[in-house]
Amino acid sequence: MMAAAVLLAAQLASGQPFEWRVETAWYDPGLCRTAPINCFDPLYPYRMAAGHDAREWYGRALACPEEFPLETKFIITGSRFNLANGEWLCLDRGGMIVMRPDGTAIVDLLSRHPVWRERLVVSVRLPNDDR
């Protein structure tokens, strides 16, 4: 984990786009009443960590580990059936959204439909990188 943490810190400090290993999952705060695991704050289930309303961000936002700044972009390609493919903006956090000991980042895609849990290498772009 230490080597992965040092490598990630160096990548983040560079400010340049880089590739990183992620494990995809999905969540839907609309299921808060029936699936409390999707519910960070039962009183405001659609409020994301960055302050945005999740209802406006389905299919475009994700929760990422705190090691990544909010508004980091994750560009996913090559997912099973293309279900996770696209550009996702980190606007949320979560208790299970962590870095694995091998350095893999768990990312939780905001989706109304299930997305395959899979490990992929994705492109990461930091906030203020307009590429």
CSV table of C-alpha atoms in Angstrom, one decimal:
chain,number,residue,atom,x,y,z
A,1,MET,CA,0.0,0.0,0.0
A,2,MET,CA,2.8,2.4,0.8
A,3,ALA,CA,4.3,2.2,-2.7
A,4,ALA,CA,0.9,2.8,-4.2
A,5,ALA,CA,0.2,5.7,-1.9
A,6,VAL,CA,3.5,7.3,-2.8
A,7,LEU,CA,2.9,6.8,-6.5
A,8,LEU,CA,-0.6,8.3,-6.3
A,9,ALA,CA,0.7,11.3,-4.3
A,10,ALA,CA,3.4,11.8,-7.0
A,11,GLN,CA,0.8,11.5,-9.8
A,12,LEU,CA,-1.5,14.0,-8.1
A,13,ALA,CA,1.3,16.5,-7.4
A,14,SER,CA,2.3,16.4,-11.1
A,15,GLY,CA,-1.1,17.8,-12.1
A,16,GLN,CA,-0.9,15.8,-15.3
A,17,PRO,CA,-3.4,13.2,-16.5
A,18,PHE,CA,-2.5,9.7,-15.5
A,19,GLU,CA,-3.8,6.1,-15.6
A,20,TRP,CA,-5.0,4.4,-12.4
A,21,ARG,CA,-6.6,1.1,-11.5
A,22,VAL,CA,-10.2,1.3,-10.3
A,23,GLU,CA,-12.8,-1.2,-9.2
A,24,THR,CA,-16.3,-0.1,-10.3
A,25,ALA,CA,-19.4,-0.3,-8.2
A,26,TRP,CA,-22.7,1.6,-8.5
A,27,TYR,CA,-25.2,3.4,-6.2
A,28,ASP,CA,-28.5,5.1,-6.5
A,29,PRO,CA,-29.6,7.5,-3.7
A,30,GLY,CA,-33.2,7.0,-5.0
A,31,LEU,CA,-33.1,3.6,-3.3
A,32,CYS,CA,-32.4,5.2,0.1
A,33,ARG,CA,-35.7,4.2,1.6
A,34,THR,CA,-35.4,0.5,0.5
A,35,ALA,CA,-31.6,0.1,0.5
A,36,PRO,CA,-30.0,2.1,3.3
A,37,ILE,CA,-26.5,1.2,2.0
A,38,ASN,CA,-27.2,3.8,-0.8
A,39,CYS,CA,-28.0,6.5,1.8
A,40,PHE,CA,-25.4,8.7,3.3
A,41,ASP,CA,-27.9,11.2,4.8
A,42,PRO,CA,-31.5,9.9,5.1
A,43,LEU,CA,-32.8,13.5,5.4
A,44,TYR,CA,-31.1,14.6,2.2
A,45,PRO,CA,-30.4,11.4,0.2
A,46,TYR,CA,-29.6,13.3,-3.1
A,47,ARG,CA,-27.0,15.7,-1.7
A,48,MET,CA,-23.5,14.7,-2.7
A,49,ALA,CA,-20.3,15.5,-0.9
A,50,ALA,CA,-19.5,18.4,-3.3
A,51,GLY,CA,-23.0,19.9,-2.6
A,52,HIS,CA,-24.6,18.9,-5.9
A,53,ASP,CA,-28.0,17.3,-6.3
A,54,ALA,CA,-27.5,13.8,-7.5
A,55,ARG,CA,-30.8,13.8,-9.5
A,56,GLU,CA,-29.0,16.1,-12.0
A,57,TRP,CA,-25.9,13.9,-12.3
A,58,TYR,CA,-27.0,10.3,-13.0
A,59,GLY,CA,-24.6,8.7,-15.5
A,60,ARG,CA,-22.0,11.5,-15.0
A,61,ALA,CA,-20.9,11.5,-11.4
A,62,LEU,CA,-19.2,9.1,-9.1
A,63,ALA,CA,-17.9,8.8,-5.5
A,64,CYS,CA,-14.2,8.4,-5.3
A,65,PRO,CA,-11.7,7.8,-2.4
A,66,GLU,CA,-10.7,10.9,-0.5
A,67,GLU,CA,-7.2,10.6,-1.9
A,68,PHE,CA,-8.6,12.1,-5.1
A,69,PRO,CA,-9.8,15.7,-5.0
A,70,LEU,CA,-13.5,16.4,-5.6
A,71,GLU,CA,-14.1,17.2,-9.3
A,72,THR,CA,-11.4,14.8,-10.5
A,73,LYS,CA,-12.5,13.3,-13.9
A,74,PHE,CA,-12.3,9.5,-14.4
A,75,ILE,CA,-12.6,8.5,-18.1
A,76,ILE,CA,-13.7,4.9,-18.3
A,77,THR,CA,-13.4,2.7,-21.5
A,78,GLY,CA,-13.6,-1.0,-22.0
A,79,SER,CA,-16.1,-1.8,-19.4
A,80,ARG,CA,-18.3,-4.9,-19.7
A,81,PHE,CA,-21.1,-4.1,-22.2
A,82,ASN,CA,-19.9,-0.5,-22.1
A,83,LEU,CA,-22.1,0.1,-19.0
A,84,ALA,CA,-19.5,2.2,-17.2
A,85,ASN,CA,-17.9,3.8,-20.2
A,86,GLY,CA,-17.8,7.6,-20.3
A,87,GLU,CA,-16.5,10.6,-18.4
A,88,TRP,CA,-17.4,10.6,-14.7
A,89,LEU,CA,-16.8,13.5,-12.3
A,90,CYS,CA,-16.0,12.8,-8.7
A,91,LEU,CA,-18.7,14.7,-6.7
A,92,ASP,CA,-19.3,12.3,-3.9
A,93,ARG,CA,-17.6,10.2,-1.2
A,94,GLY,CA,-18.7,7.1,0.8
A,95,GLY,CA,-17.7,4.9,3.7
A,96,MET,CA,-16.9,2.0,1.4
A,97,ILE,CA,-15.2,4.1,-1.2
A,98,VAL,CA,-11.5,3.6,-0.3
A,99,MET,CA,-8.2,2.6,-1.7
A,100,ARG,CA,-7.5,-1.1,-1.6
A,101,PRO,CA,-4.2,-2.3,-0.2
A,102,ASP,CA,-2.9,-2.9,-3.7
A,103,GLY,CA,-3.6,0.8,-4.7
A,104,THR,CA,-6.9,0.1,-6.6
A,105,ALA,CA,-9.4,2.9,-6.1
A,106,ILE,CA,-13.0,1.8,-5.5
A,107,VAL,CA,-15.3,4.2,-7.5
A,108,ASP,CA,-19.0,4.2,-7.0
A,109,LEU,CA,-20.9,5.2,-10.2
A,110,LEU,CA,-24.1,7.2,-9.8
A,111,SER,CA,-26.5,5.1,-11.8
A,112,ARG,CA,-30.2,4.1,-11.9
A,113,HIS,CA,-29.1,0.8,-13.3
A,114,PRO,CA,-26.7,-1.8,-12.0
A,115,VAL,CA,-23.1,-1.6,-13.4
A,116,TRP,CA,-20.8,-4.6,-13.4
A,117,ARG,CA,-18.3,-4.7,-10.6
A,118,GLU,CA,-15.0,-4.9,-12.5
A,119,ARG,CA,-11.4,-3.8,-12.3
A,120,LEU,CA,-10.2,-1.5,-15.0
A,121,VAL,CA,-7.4,0.9,-15.8
A,122,VAL,CA,-8.9,4.4,-16.4
A,123,SER,CA,-7.6,7.8,-17.3
A,124,VAL,CA,-7.6,10.3,-14.5
A,125,ARG,CA,-7.7,14.1,-15.0
A,126,LEU,CA,-7.4,16.5,-12.1
A,127,PRO,CA,-9.7,19.5,-11.5
A,128,ASN,CA,-8.9,22.4,-13.8
A,129,ASP,CA,-7.5,20.1,-16.5
A,130,ASP,CA,-9.7,21.1,-19.5
A,131,ARG,CA,-8.4,18.4,-21.9
